[in-house]
């Protein structure tokens, strides 16, 4: 399954052997694109245009390579782009408008391209004057062609000598083409019909091999390297490099663009999601730690927890899901729309900031077999398909939903599988055992096992009461109820490879490698018929529907139709027709038919599904190249065709067959007794009478129930409409009152808001004074900070100067020591040279003496000479050793000098880092100071608003008292309405339950009626067949055939088995009806209990809410009473204040002394200034003096400003004052 571009479409493009198909994601339907006139060899690449209209396919046919343009709407090829030099195009990419197509080919220089037919000559550019060697020493010949799709010509092309891996046309500009490869990034631009190449700086690309790339914006693209880096370029300039992204040490394999950024996938099943790093407020790109623009940030890593390598990745069109294709043929999708914003991310190539890591929650999985499929079977009564494969798994599929329902792993490799027609039982064959599983309740549970070796072929009967199992060359028949061995069919001399049941389960056919086809009777276990072709190995067999004729296929390349030409029992089985299939051997067959003509469906070794018309008089056939390996099974069920193959895939086809093959001939003569006919007619008459009675009774009951229900529904509807109208009128009246109160409240609030504005102005001036004090304090702190910073810089300068002096002195000492060592070494060398010259002179002199004395005493001279030579060698070795020691000492000194230099460099780096840290801290301090000022200003504004809002809240609380009373009345009305509504709902629920009960009974009666009708039809059909057979027997002139005809009639219609079978079926149906009725009555009782429990819970909740509302109302009433008390006491206090003021004024005028025996309270009034808000008593307006008693002691209420008021009022007034 491949996809060739970043264009998001609602379909997958799949490449199958010699076929290109389009598969839908949601519908999961496959449409085949018709084959080209010439045989298709292979497909190299595909690409879909942005408007989802065109599909470009790079393919190779018999005459050469070409590019086909397919219309995705009609699935037809509209044009073909011929390639002149026969190069196979490895990649394709459409422009934004879909008018142009870019393609590239990359071959090793010297290879011969595929030959192609004649085509128009495109404009060419001169090739490079000198071929370039790639980095791996191989010369590549790469060509990029820019096609005009409408004219089917090459608009421009370029040639170069680099190995490229990816080519992409910019989705933002049709004139830009990007290529990446081994140590290469190129950008081609089309200018006046030519492609001009541009490359980034060589230092950015010469050390990287690029594996993937994607366009991210106009002039912006990202490229991935094989060492795990991702580079972002803008206008061919490297802007950002992301490193250390992959925890597992891998590298990016695929990159796909998204609306928010791009997605990266590595080969180890991990997906990395990058998003644009843009400031939400300013809309600008955020800078990284190095003050460089950082275009994207890594926000999340999704681990798919798959052990197989990732092959491909593609976001869905709405980017809510991501589809991943793995090397094990599994396709999964997981949700990506719930991205967590604002999390930490990797800011630059040296950042250690972590990002979000999670395990992807797989929402949809397309799990395929990891190897060849051994066998497949289909259930006839349920939409279930079962498969088993060499990956040691058993899988159950729902072919209506096209999804896998169950997966079971087994310890051994399964060899074969078959499922019961009802879908309740599953039989799987292993190497040494046959295991029977229960297939129910969403699981596969093993029930029993049988010791049978290598029983690969097995098949259930159509009724499911028997199963045939092959053990080497013996076919065994078991009962699926008791699993008792019924019969053993022996006769084959080689392995049996195919089984088939007749449509009535009376016959079983087996075919094997010995070239023999046997038909066995399942009634008595005898052999009914046989057909032998020596030297032939049969691999498939199937019954022709509704007949005893067979379709067989072997290894000789023929599909045969065998059977008897006449209905005579003595007639032998012969080959009726043959169809040559050639070397493409048939592995499995099936057939489908209705009343006219039919078709034979055959699966071959080459993976071809062949549809052959039946009867096979002509060689008309249609081939579908669907599999990439031998087809192992072919099954038909309910208009669908299923095929499985060793390539690990299962294909599902929807069949629309109009007619079927001819029915087999039936006997012309039938004999029946009059007694049996009368019995049949009597039973039919009884069934008809019962049917009429049940029909009339069900219609009468249905009419009564319907009439009663309609009357109840009409009365309840009228009552409910009257109540609803009354409540609507009441709601309108209350709504009018609410609007009137809102208008009056709005006018009062406007007046009070004006008063509060005046108070807020006074508070602003107060906060201005505080702000000036805070500013002065800030200036003092800033001056202190500057002084501290100056001292710190002075201390750093002194420390640096001292460090430089120490460093210089140490360097001088080391230089002096080095110079002394060098002088010593030179002196030693001169001494060595002097000794060497002296030794040479002494040797010359001794040589002359030795020559003079050599004739006299040669032996003595040689001994002396050897001794002298030994001494000289020792002295020379000592000098050489001293020289080596001096060299080692010099090397150690050099190392010490290098260490000092490194230490100096480290000190310089530390100084530089400290400077950077100081700059960063200063910058941070400035930002924090600015932030502090902003917070202070906001705090001041909030304080103003808080004070004003407190006043508003207090006044609103006072005004809400009348509304609370009205709300209580409304709550009582709502409560009454709720109770009425609950009574109505309960009555409706009871009626609905009654209606459902009646409907269930009606449905049961209708099902009984339907079953009786079916039985009557079957009886009528049987009588009609019996009359026709009697008529045919009577009209036959050959009296010799009457005996056999009468015998056959007796066996067909008057056997005791048929009578007993009919009676058992009737009893089973009646029992099933009684069980279903009992089950429905039990279910109804359970539903009634649930309804009663739900009603009880509802009553409890209503009572609890009523009690809570009562407690809340009592609390509100208590608060209102306290509020009224406070108001009355405030009025009394104001009156006392006014009277005291009046008395004080009179005393001042009359200058009369105050009585000392009375407790006195002196009030001092400040001069009037600004007007205070309503209810606000400033501290300078009212000062309370401590009262004195007659005996000079302090009053018990001393220190309290309002001794005669309650504590709550005293606290509120104290808070207002200070």
JSON list of C-alpha atoms in Angstrom, two decimals, residues 433-525:
[
{"chain": "A", "resi": 433, "resn": "UNK", "atom": "CA", "xyz": [-4.66, -32.56, 16.73]},
{"chain": "A", "resi": 434, "resn": "UNK", "atom": "CA", "xyz": [-8.05, -31.31, 15.68]},
{"chain": "A", "resi": 435, "resn": "UNK", "atom": "CA", "xyz": [-9.37, -28.66, 18.08]},
{"chain": "A", "resi": 436, "resn": "UNK", "atom": "CA", "xyz": [-13.01, -27.58, 18.39]},
{"chain": "A", "resi": 437, "resn": "UNK", "atom": "CA", "xyz": [-13.68, -24.04, 19.65]},
{"chain": "A", "resi": 438, "resn": "UNK", "atom": "CA", "xyz": [-16.87, -22.35, 20.83]},
{"chain": "A", "resi": 439, "resn": "UNK", "atom": "CA", "xyz": [-17.28, -19.11, 18.88]},
{"chain": "A", "resi": 440, "resn": "UNK", "atom": "CA", "xyz": [-19.60, -16.98, 21.03]},
{"chain": "A", "resi": 441, "resn": "UNK", "atom": "CA", "xyz": [-19.76, -14.08, 23.49]},
{"chain": "A", "resi": 442, "resn": "UNK", "atom": "CA", "xyz": [-16.94, -12.21, 21.76]},
{"chain": "A", "resi": 443, "resn": "UNK", "atom": "CA", "xyz": [-14.32, -14.89, 22.35]},
{"chain": "A", "resi": 444, "resn": "UNK", "atom": "CA", "xyz": [-12.97, -18.17, 20.99]},
{"chain": "A", "resi": 445, "resn": "UNK", "atom": "CA", "xyz": [-12.97, -20.85, 23.72]},
{"chain": "A", "resi": 446, "resn": "UNK", "atom": "CA", "xyz": [-11.60, -24.37, 23.24]},
{"chain": "A", "resi": 447, "resn": "UNK", "atom": "CA", "xyz": [-14.20, -27.05, 23.95]},
{"chain": "A", "resi": 448, "resn": "UNK", "atom": "CA", "xyz": [-12.45, -30.28, 23.01]},
{"chain": "A", "resi": 449, "resn": "UNK", "atom": "CA", "xyz": [-9.65, -31.76, 20.93]},
{"chain": "A", "resi": 450, "resn": "UNK", "atom": "CA", "xyz": [-9.17, -34.96, 18.90]},
{"chain": "A", "resi": 451, "resn": "UNK", "atom": "CA", "xyz": [-5.91, -36.72, 18.04]},
{"chain": "A", "resi": 452, "resn": "UNK", "atom": "CA", "xyz": [-5.89, -36.57, 14.23]},
{"chain": "A", "resi": 453, "resn": "UNK", "atom": "CA", "xyz": [-2.64, -36.07, 12.33]},
{"chain": "A", "resi": 454, "resn": "UNK", "atom": "CA", "xyz": [-2.26, -33.68, 9.38]},
{"chain": "A", "resi": 455, "resn": "UNK", "atom": "CA", "xyz": [-6.01, -33.22, 8.90]},
{"chain": "A", "resi": 456, "resn": "UNK", "atom": "CA", "xyz": [-5.76, -30.12, 6.73]},
{"chain": "A", "resi": 457, "resn": "UNK", "atom": "CA", "xyz": [-8.92, -30.56, 4.65]},
{"chain": "A", "resi": 458, "resn": "UNK", "atom": "CA", "xyz": [-12.26, -30.44, 6.49]},
{"chain": "A", "resi": 459, "resn": "UNK", "atom": "CA", "xyz": [-15.69, -28.98, 5.85]},
{"chain": "A", "resi": 460, "resn": "UNK", "atom": "CA", "xyz": [-19.04, -28.65, 7.64]},
{"chain": "A", "resi": 461, "resn": "UNK", "atom": "CA", "xyz": [-22.21, -29.74, 5.94]},
{"chain": "A", "resi": 462, "resn": "UNK", "atom": "CA", "xyz": [-24.73, -27.10, 4.88]},
{"chain": "A", "resi": 463, "resn": "UNK", "atom": "CA", "xyz": [-27.01, -28.04, 7.78]},
{"chain": "A", "resi": 464, "resn": "UNK", "atom": "CA", "xyz": [-24.13, -28.08, 10.24]},
{"chain": "A", "resi": 465, "resn": "UNK", "atom": "CA", "xyz": [-25.02, -31.48, 11.70]},
{"chain": "A", "resi": 466, "resn": "UNK", "atom": "CA", "xyz": [-21.93, -33.23, 10.27]},
{"chain": "A", "resi": 467, "resn": "UNK", "atom": "CA", "xyz": [-18.33, -32.43, 9.52]},
{"chain": "A", "resi": 468, "resn": "UNK", "atom": "CA", "xyz": [-15.99, -34.22, 7.11]},
{"chain": "A", "resi": 469, "resn": "UNK", "atom": "CA", "xyz": [-12.31, -34.44, 8.05]},
{"chain": "A", "resi": 470, "resn": "UNK", "atom": "CA", "xyz": [-9.46, -35.77, 5.89]},
{"chain": "A", "resi": 471, "resn": "UNK", "atom": "CA", "xyz": [-6.72, -37.85, 7.50]},
{"chain": "A", "resi": 472, "resn": "UNK", "atom": "CA", "xyz": [-4.15, -38.58, 4.76]},
{"chain": "A", "resi": 473, "resn": "UNK", "atom": "CA", "xyz": [-6.15, -40.73, 2.26]},
{"chain": "A", "resi": 474, "resn": "UNK", "atom": "CA", "xyz": [-9.17, -41.43, 4.51]},
{"chain": "A", "resi": 475, "resn": "UNK", "atom": "CA", "xyz": [-12.20, -39.18, 4.87]},
{"chain": "A", "resi": 476, "resn": "UNK", "atom": "CA", "xyz": [-13.95, -39.39, 8.24]},
{"chain": "A", "resi": 477, "resn": "UNK", "atom": "CA", "xyz": [-17.49, -38.18, 8.95]},
{"chain": "A", "resi": 478, "resn": "UNK", "atom": "CA", "xyz": [-18.32, -36.95, 12.50]},
{"chain": "A", "resi": 479, "resn": "UNK", "atom": "CA", "xyz": [-21.51, -35.74, 14.17]},
{"chain": "A", "resi": 480, "resn": "UNK", "atom": "CA", "xyz": [-21.14, -32.15, 15.41]},
{"chain": "A", "resi": 481, "resn": "UNK", "atom": "CA", "xyz": [-23.58, -32.81, 18.28]},
{"chain": "A", "resi": 482, "resn": "UNK", "atom": "CA", "xyz": [-22.00, -35.86, 19.93]},
{"chain": "A", "resi": 483, "resn": "UNK", "atom": "CA", "xyz": [-18.71, -35.88, 17.95]},
{"chain": "A", "resi": 484, "resn": "UNK", "atom": "CA", "xyz": [-19.21, -39.54, 17.28]},
{"chain": "A", "resi": 485, "resn": "UNK", "atom": "CA", "xyz": [-17.50, -41.10, 14.26]},
{"chain": "A", "resi": 486, "resn": "UNK", "atom": "CA", "xyz": [-20.30, -41.94, 11.82]},
{"chain": "A", "resi": 487, "resn": "UNK", "atom": "CA", "xyz": [-18.45, -43.29, 8.76]},
{"chain": "A", "resi": 488, "resn": "UNK", "atom": "CA", "xyz": [-14.98, -43.74, 7.33]},
{"chain": "A", "resi": 489, "resn": "UNK", "atom": "CA", "xyz": [-14.67, -43.36, 3.55]},
{"chain": "A", "resi": 490, "resn": "UNK", "atom": "CA", "xyz": [-11.74, -45.38, 2.26]},
{"chain": "A", "resi": 491, "resn": "UNK", "atom": "CA", "xyz": [-10.69, -45.86, -1.34]},
{"chain": "A", "resi": 492, "resn": "UNK", "atom": "CA", "xyz": [-8.06, -43.25, -2.17]},
{"chain": "A", "resi": 493, "resn": "UNK", "atom": "CA", "xyz": [-4.49, -44.41, -2.59]},
{"chain": "A", "resi": 494, "resn": "UNK", "atom": "CA", "xyz": [-2.97, -40.95, -2.13]},
{"chain": "A", "resi": 495, "resn": "UNK", "atom": "CA", "xyz": [-3.63, -37.81, -0.10]},
{"chain": "A", "resi": 496, "resn": "UNK", "atom": "CA", "xyz": [-7.11, -36.29, -0.36]},
{"chain": "A", "resi": 497, "resn": "UNK", "atom": "CA", "xyz": [-6.81, -32.58, -1.24]},
{"chain": "A", "resi": 498, "resn": "UNK", "atom": "CA", "xyz": [-10.41, -31.38, -1.72]},
{"chain": "A", "resi": 499, "resn": "UNK", "atom": "CA", "xyz": [-13.89, -31.93, -0.26]},
{"chain": "A", "resi": 500, "resn": "UNK", "atom": "CA", "xyz": [-17.37, -30.72, -1.27]},
{"chain": "A", "resi": 501, "resn": "UNK", "atom": "CA", "xyz": [-20.94, -31.22, -0.01]},
{"chain": "A", "resi": 502, "resn": "UNK", "atom": "CA", "xyz": [-24.04, -31.40, -2.17]},
{"chain": "A", "resi": 503, "resn": "UNK", "atom": "CA", "xyz": [-26.76, -28.80, -1.68]},
{"chain": "A", "resi": 504, "resn": "UNK", "atom": "CA", "xyz": [-28.97, -31.26, 0.27]},
{"chain": "A", "resi": 505, "resn": "UNK", "atom": "CA", "xyz": [-26.04, -32.77, 2.29]},
{"chain": "A", "resi": 506, "resn": "UNK", "atom": "CA", "xyz": [-26.86, -36.24, 0.99]},
{"chain": "A", "resi": 507, "resn": "UNK", "atom": "CA", "xyz": [-23.56, -36.62, -0.83]},
{"chain": "A", "resi": 508, "resn": "UNK", "atom": "CA", "xyz": [-19.94, -35.86, -0.04]},
{"chain": "A", "resi": 509, "resn": "UNK", "atom": "CA", "xyz": [-17.24, -35.61, -2.74]},
{"chain": "A", "resi": 510, "resn": "UNK", "atom": "CA", "xyz": [-13.53, -36.20, -2.19]},
{"chain": "A", "resi": 511, "resn": "UNK", "atom": "CA", "xyz": [-10.70, -35.68, -4.71]},
{"chain": "A", "resi": 512, "resn": "UNK", "atom": "CA", "xyz": [-7.03, -36.50, -4.23]},
{"chain": "A", "resi": 513, "resn": "UNK", "atom": "CA", "xyz": [-3.59, -36.77, -5.73]},
{"chain": "A", "resi": 514, "resn": "UNK", "atom": "CA", "xyz": [-4.36, -40.26, -7.06]},
{"chain": "A", "resi": 515, "resn": "UNK", "atom": "CA", "xyz": [-6.56, -38.80, -9.83]},
{"chain": "A", "resi": 516, "resn": "UNK", "atom": "CA", "xyz": [-9.80, -40.23, -8.39]},
{"chain": "A", "resi": 517, "resn": "UNK", "atom": "CA", "xyz": [-13.03, -38.39, -7.52]},
{"chain": "A", "resi": 518, "resn": "UNK", "atom": "CA", "xyz": [-15.42, -40.32, -5.24]},
{"chain": "A", "resi": 519, "resn": "UNK", "atom": "CA", "xyz": [-19.02, -39.48, -4.32]},
{"chain": "A", "resi": 520, "resn": "UNK", "atom": "CA", "xyz": [-20.10, -40.88, -0.94]},
{"chain": "A", "resi": 521, "resn": "UNK", "atom": "CA", "xyz": [-23.59, -41.26, 0.51]},
{"chain": "A", "resi": 522, "resn": "UNK", "atom": "CA", "xyz": [-23.89, -39.68, 3.96]},
{"chain": "A", "resi": 523, "resn": "UNK", "atom": "CA", "xyz": [-27.05, -41.74, 4.62]},
{"chain": "A", "resi": 524, "resn": "UNK", "atom": "CA", "xyz": [-25.48, -45.19, 4.69]},
{"chain": "A", "resi": 525, "resn": "UNK", "atom": "CA", "xyz": [-21.75, -44.51, 4.07]}
]
